Amino acid sequence: MRFYEGNRMTPETTAGLPTRFQRRGHPGVSRFTAPVSNCLAAAKEEPAGGIFSRVLTIILVAAVLVAVAATAYIAVVPREGEKFTEFYILGPKGKAADYPTEFMAGTPQTVIIGIGNHEYRDISYTVETFAVESRFDTATNQTIVTSATLIDRFSVTVPHNQTVEQPYTFRIMESDTNRIEFLLFAETPPKEIPESSLIEAGYRNLHLWLRVH
């Protein structure tokens, strides 16, 4: 497609600018080129009777520049995706196996706690662990927490789009404990958590069923 008729720039030829851009393809923003200075110079050379033509030409060139700028912005600024946090537990060897679920009371047991931050901001997480005694209520078909004792509390800061894995060692002192609960908080945790609301208290929660002798 031609842009010039002699030394004149017409609205009809200027309107073809976006088509030229599209046909060139756009693997990168740098591919967008337009003879804007030539277009404006040609518009200024129009005779006095072509004022309307000059104005229309300038408007069309401005529209092309706006379209190019909008495309560049979309290419440079990615859309923000879904926000979420990964929270998981691995065995002492770094695999989803060999969890310490049966042991003697008072002996040290180790797992690896993993936290993956995909919240589009740096977050200082807090982890709380509880030794839980629970029973299954056949009447309601639900597990009821009868006691929960705070074992530990610690914080870890995870930058956006990064994952932190760190070993965690705990001791269960009571043989009546049949579960260890891991609660993750993205904000400041509450000072007290009712036993009935323990599972729902955290931003994320995990647990291991135990047999303590």
Steps between C-alpha positions, in 0.01 A plus 500: 500500500633846411496792738564787260342645184780719372582725796149489642368302796130415484262378772434188293868398495551593865214273599702211363773541761353253752468240222868528426583450865288188522652340192853550630419281802585588856735254673634802685400857554803616301342370177247786504632776271318788341623793288321742734736793435462457125123482536486824700738675258285398208193627681662843550572525127130475413362810324292748697179348370585165654469597867239233567723240334796606717298483821363158413848374416639618835208336684561169324875512576421571867264200505779279363740621772242428770448148362875434499537631857211283621652190338839576656341537845324164471824332392710652779254480792378139554160431645487406866404136538327307776626570852572199720745348750640148492530328838630145524690253717769258388671217682850549648659391170319769300241268347127457547565179691650361821313741725560452875158373601584234762756555774563516874382803698770763551721392209594763238332465162582700187304604192561761229252786474461664159342838426459633144398863460294589191319798654675771291656654812759402760334342805621428852318175578448357848484126563344355816506133594263330742496162673139393457289235668189427300227239471252401235135566582288234331180692568612805299750316278762762588837517672484697823805666657500430873831676579761702313834610644721753323839344430679771309465826309745646248503747211656485154506768231448375145541733199244482221540208260747320726477187714667440835553152645643459848536209743281505807554280807227439757439289811168354608497454877158339553408157372135608469596732214384348174560789259738788440343804335692754291334840456630762257408867541563770238414769753553530876350186663235537770619493860262218590334239280200306632549125471176471304632746238855373477477350152338810347725753677793504259537635148617147415510191721656155491519209742658163560324217680719353774541194717697600808615233745 
